[in-house]
C-alpha cells in the first residue's frame, strides 16, 4: 500500500522528461524529482508505454539500465484482477477510456488521490496536477 | 537507539544469520550491523539510480 504523500506519475510525464523537446520537459523533471523524494508510483501499463516510446531512441543496454534505475527509484504498481474487472465495468457502463478507468481503480486500490499528467482531464475522485 | 522486533520467514532468517556470521563473525551486534549495512547499500543504490536518471534528463537539454 502506498504512503499517504505518494502520488502517481503518468506516461506522458515520463516521456516528456526524457525527450529532447523543451515542451513540458522542465515541468516533467520537477515532477519526477518530487517523485524521487516521495517514492512516487507509476502504473505498469504507463511504464510499458514509456518503454515503447524510448525504445525507438536508445540502445538495448541503455534501456536496461534506465528501466532498472526507474524501478529502483519509483514504485511500479501492477493492476490486480479486481482493478482490471472494475475498470472494464466502468469503461463499459460510463463509456470511459479503459486506461483512465484502470488508473482510477488502481489509485483507489493504492490509496492515491493525486496524479501528475499533462494530458489527463480531472475525474471525480482524484486530482490531476501538471507540476 | 530503537529496539525492534521483526518477523521473517525461515529462509530469510537463515540468509540474514549466514550473512551476519560471514561478515562480522560471532559479534553480539552482527545481525543489527548487517541490517544497517543492507539498508545503506539500498539507499546508495537508489541514489546512484537517481543520479543516472538526472543525467539522462539533462542530456535532452543539449
XYZ file of C-alpha atoms in Angstrom:
193
model
C 0.000 0.000 0.000
C 1.368 3.420 -0.978
C 2.078 6.039 1.674
C -0.297 8.997 2.009
C 2.021 11.587 0.477
C 2.761 9.398 -2.532
C 1.281 10.099 -5.951
C 1.005 8.642 -9.420
C 3.051 9.727 -12.437
C 1.542 9.137 -15.863
C 3.375 8.014 -19.001
C 3.279 11.442 -20.682
C 5.288 12.985 -17.816
C 7.925 10.243 -18.065
C 8.134 10.624 -21.849
C 8.453 14.435 -21.647
C 11.321 14.284 -19.124
C 13.389 12.064 -21.423
C 12.508 13.941 -24.576
C 14.867 16.490 -26.171
C 11.766 18.592 -26.827
C 11.529 21.547 -24.429
C 7.742 21.400 -24.244
C 6.731 20.275 -20.742
C 10.266 18.980 -20.117
C 11.096 21.241 -17.156
C 7.719 20.621 -15.527
C 8.201 16.873 -16.069
C 11.654 16.942 -14.430
C 10.245 18.841 -11.417
C 7.526 16.193 -11.063
C 9.993 13.293 -11.359
C 12.349 14.923 -8.805
C 9.418 15.296 -6.416
C 8.601 11.669 -7.149
C 12.089 10.528 -6.110
C 11.635 12.108 -2.676
C 8.163 10.622 -2.222
C 8.727 7.219 -3.819
C 6.012 8.027 -6.338
C 4.122 5.307 -8.172
C 3.917 4.503 -11.865
C 1.255 2.139 -13.178
C 2.844 -0.783 -15.009
C 0.929 -0.110 -18.231
C 2.183 3.511 -18.271
C 5.708 2.248 -17.611
C 5.421 -0.075 -20.612
C 4.040 2.772 -22.735
C 7.101 4.850 -21.798
C 9.450 1.976 -22.708
C 7.719 1.514 -26.072
C 8.474 5.183 -26.877
C 12.023 5.285 -25.510
C 12.952 2.012 -27.243
C 12.989 3.844 -30.571
C 15.690 6.258 -29.383
C 18.113 4.185 -27.310
C 20.299 1.093 -27.398
C 19.065 -2.024 -25.613
C 21.799 -1.829 -22.931
C 20.938 1.786 -22.149
C 17.253 0.932 -21.873
C 18.008 -1.943 -19.469
C 19.885 0.424 -17.130
C 17.189 3.056 -17.487
C 14.423 0.590 -16.623
C 16.367 -0.715 -13.602
C 17.036 2.836 -12.389
C 13.374 3.790 -12.677
C 12.395 0.608 -10.845
C 14.868 1.448 -8.039
C 13.600 4.992 -7.578
C 9.851 4.727 -8.225
C 7.280 2.153 -7.258
C 5.921 0.331 -10.306
C 2.426 -0.883 -9.455
C 0.665 -3.754 -11.181
C -3.113 -3.876 -11.575
C -4.868 -6.570 -9.570
C -7.594 -8.695 -11.190
C -10.122 -6.721 -9.137
C -8.847 -3.422 -10.568
C -8.964 -4.792 -14.119
C -12.537 -6.085 -13.728
C -13.575 -2.796 -12.077
C -12.015 -0.773 -14.889
C -13.772 -2.873 -17.560
C -17.094 -2.316 -15.821
C -16.550 1.484 -15.504
C -15.341 1.732 -19.106
C -18.386 -0.193 -20.419
C -21.072 1.446 -18.273
C -19.805 5.011 -18.169
C -18.189 4.963 -21.615
C -14.809 5.990 -20.221
C -11.475 5.235 -21.769
C -10.275 1.906 -20.324
C -6.812 3.245 -19.440
C -8.313 6.132 -17.472
C -10.762 3.773 -15.755
C -7.868 1.474 -14.824
C -5.872 4.403 -13.434
C -8.835 5.381 -11.237
C -9.273 1.814 -9.975
C -5.562 1.494 -9.198
C -5.476 4.853 -7.448
C -8.365 3.749 -5.223
C -6.670 0.423 -4.543
C -3.372 2.083 -3.573
C -4.895 4.970 -1.558
C -3.619 7.570 -4.018
C -5.544 10.738 -4.779
C -3.102 12.752 -6.906
C -1.842 12.013 -10.400
C 0.649 14.133 -12.309
C -0.155 14.260 -16.000
C -0.134 16.723 -18.892
C -2.926 15.127 -20.871
C -5.432 13.683 -18.402
C -8.613 15.567 -17.634
C -9.688 15.748 -13.961
C -12.010 12.908 -12.997
C -14.131 12.762 -9.849
C -12.192 11.198 -7.019
C -8.695 12.304 -7.899
C -6.684 15.446 -8.611
C -4.708 15.954 -11.785
C -1.666 18.200 -11.411
C 0.766 19.431 -14.012
C 3.768 20.435 -11.830
C 18.696 3.658 19.883
C 15.496 1.909 18.905
C 14.718 -1.697 19.649
C 12.628 -3.518 17.058
C 11.028 -6.904 16.938
C 10.762 -8.184 13.391
C 9.423 -11.392 11.959
C 10.556 -13.087 8.767
C 10.409 -16.438 7.037
C 12.866 -19.218 7.918
C 14.714 -18.820 4.629
C 15.231 -15.075 5.109
C 16.290 -15.616 8.706
C 18.916 -18.169 7.649
C 20.139 -15.814 4.932
C 20.463 -12.967 7.428
C 22.231 -15.094 10.047
C 24.635 -16.587 7.472
C 25.401 -13.145 6.069
C 25.954 -11.682 9.549
C 28.261 -14.535 10.545
C 30.283 -14.289 7.323
C 30.656 -10.531 7.696
C 31.016 -9.983 11.447
C 31.552 -13.446 12.963
C 30.016 -14.086 16.365
C 29.856 -10.442 17.452
C 26.838 -9.569 19.554
C 25.745 -6.826 17.160
C 26.421 -8.788 13.952
C 22.775 -9.005 12.900
C 21.927 -5.348 13.501
C 25.128 -4.283 11.716
C 24.243 -6.481 8.733
C 20.733 -4.989 8.531
C 22.164 -1.446 8.716
C 24.734 -2.279 6.000
C 21.969 -3.615 3.803
C 19.809 -0.507 4.305
C 22.754 1.748 3.488
C 23.583 -0.278 0.382
C 19.960 0.001 -0.767
C 19.987 3.770 -0.151
C 23.260 4.130 -2.100
C 21.799 2.092 -4.953
C 18.728 4.345 -5.075
C 20.863 7.494 -5.011
C 23.099 6.216 -7.811
C 20.000 5.362 -9.864
C 18.518 8.834 -9.227
C 21.771 10.498 -10.302
C 21.913 8.470 -13.518
C 18.309 9.480 -14.256
C 19.159 13.162 -13.673
C 21.984 12.865 -16.209
C 19.567 11.359 -18.717
C 17.090 14.219 -18.213
C 19.889 16.761 -18.653
C 21.030 15.084 -21.900
C 17.871 16.169 -23.641
C 18.747 19.816 -22.925
C 21.670 19.759 -25.363
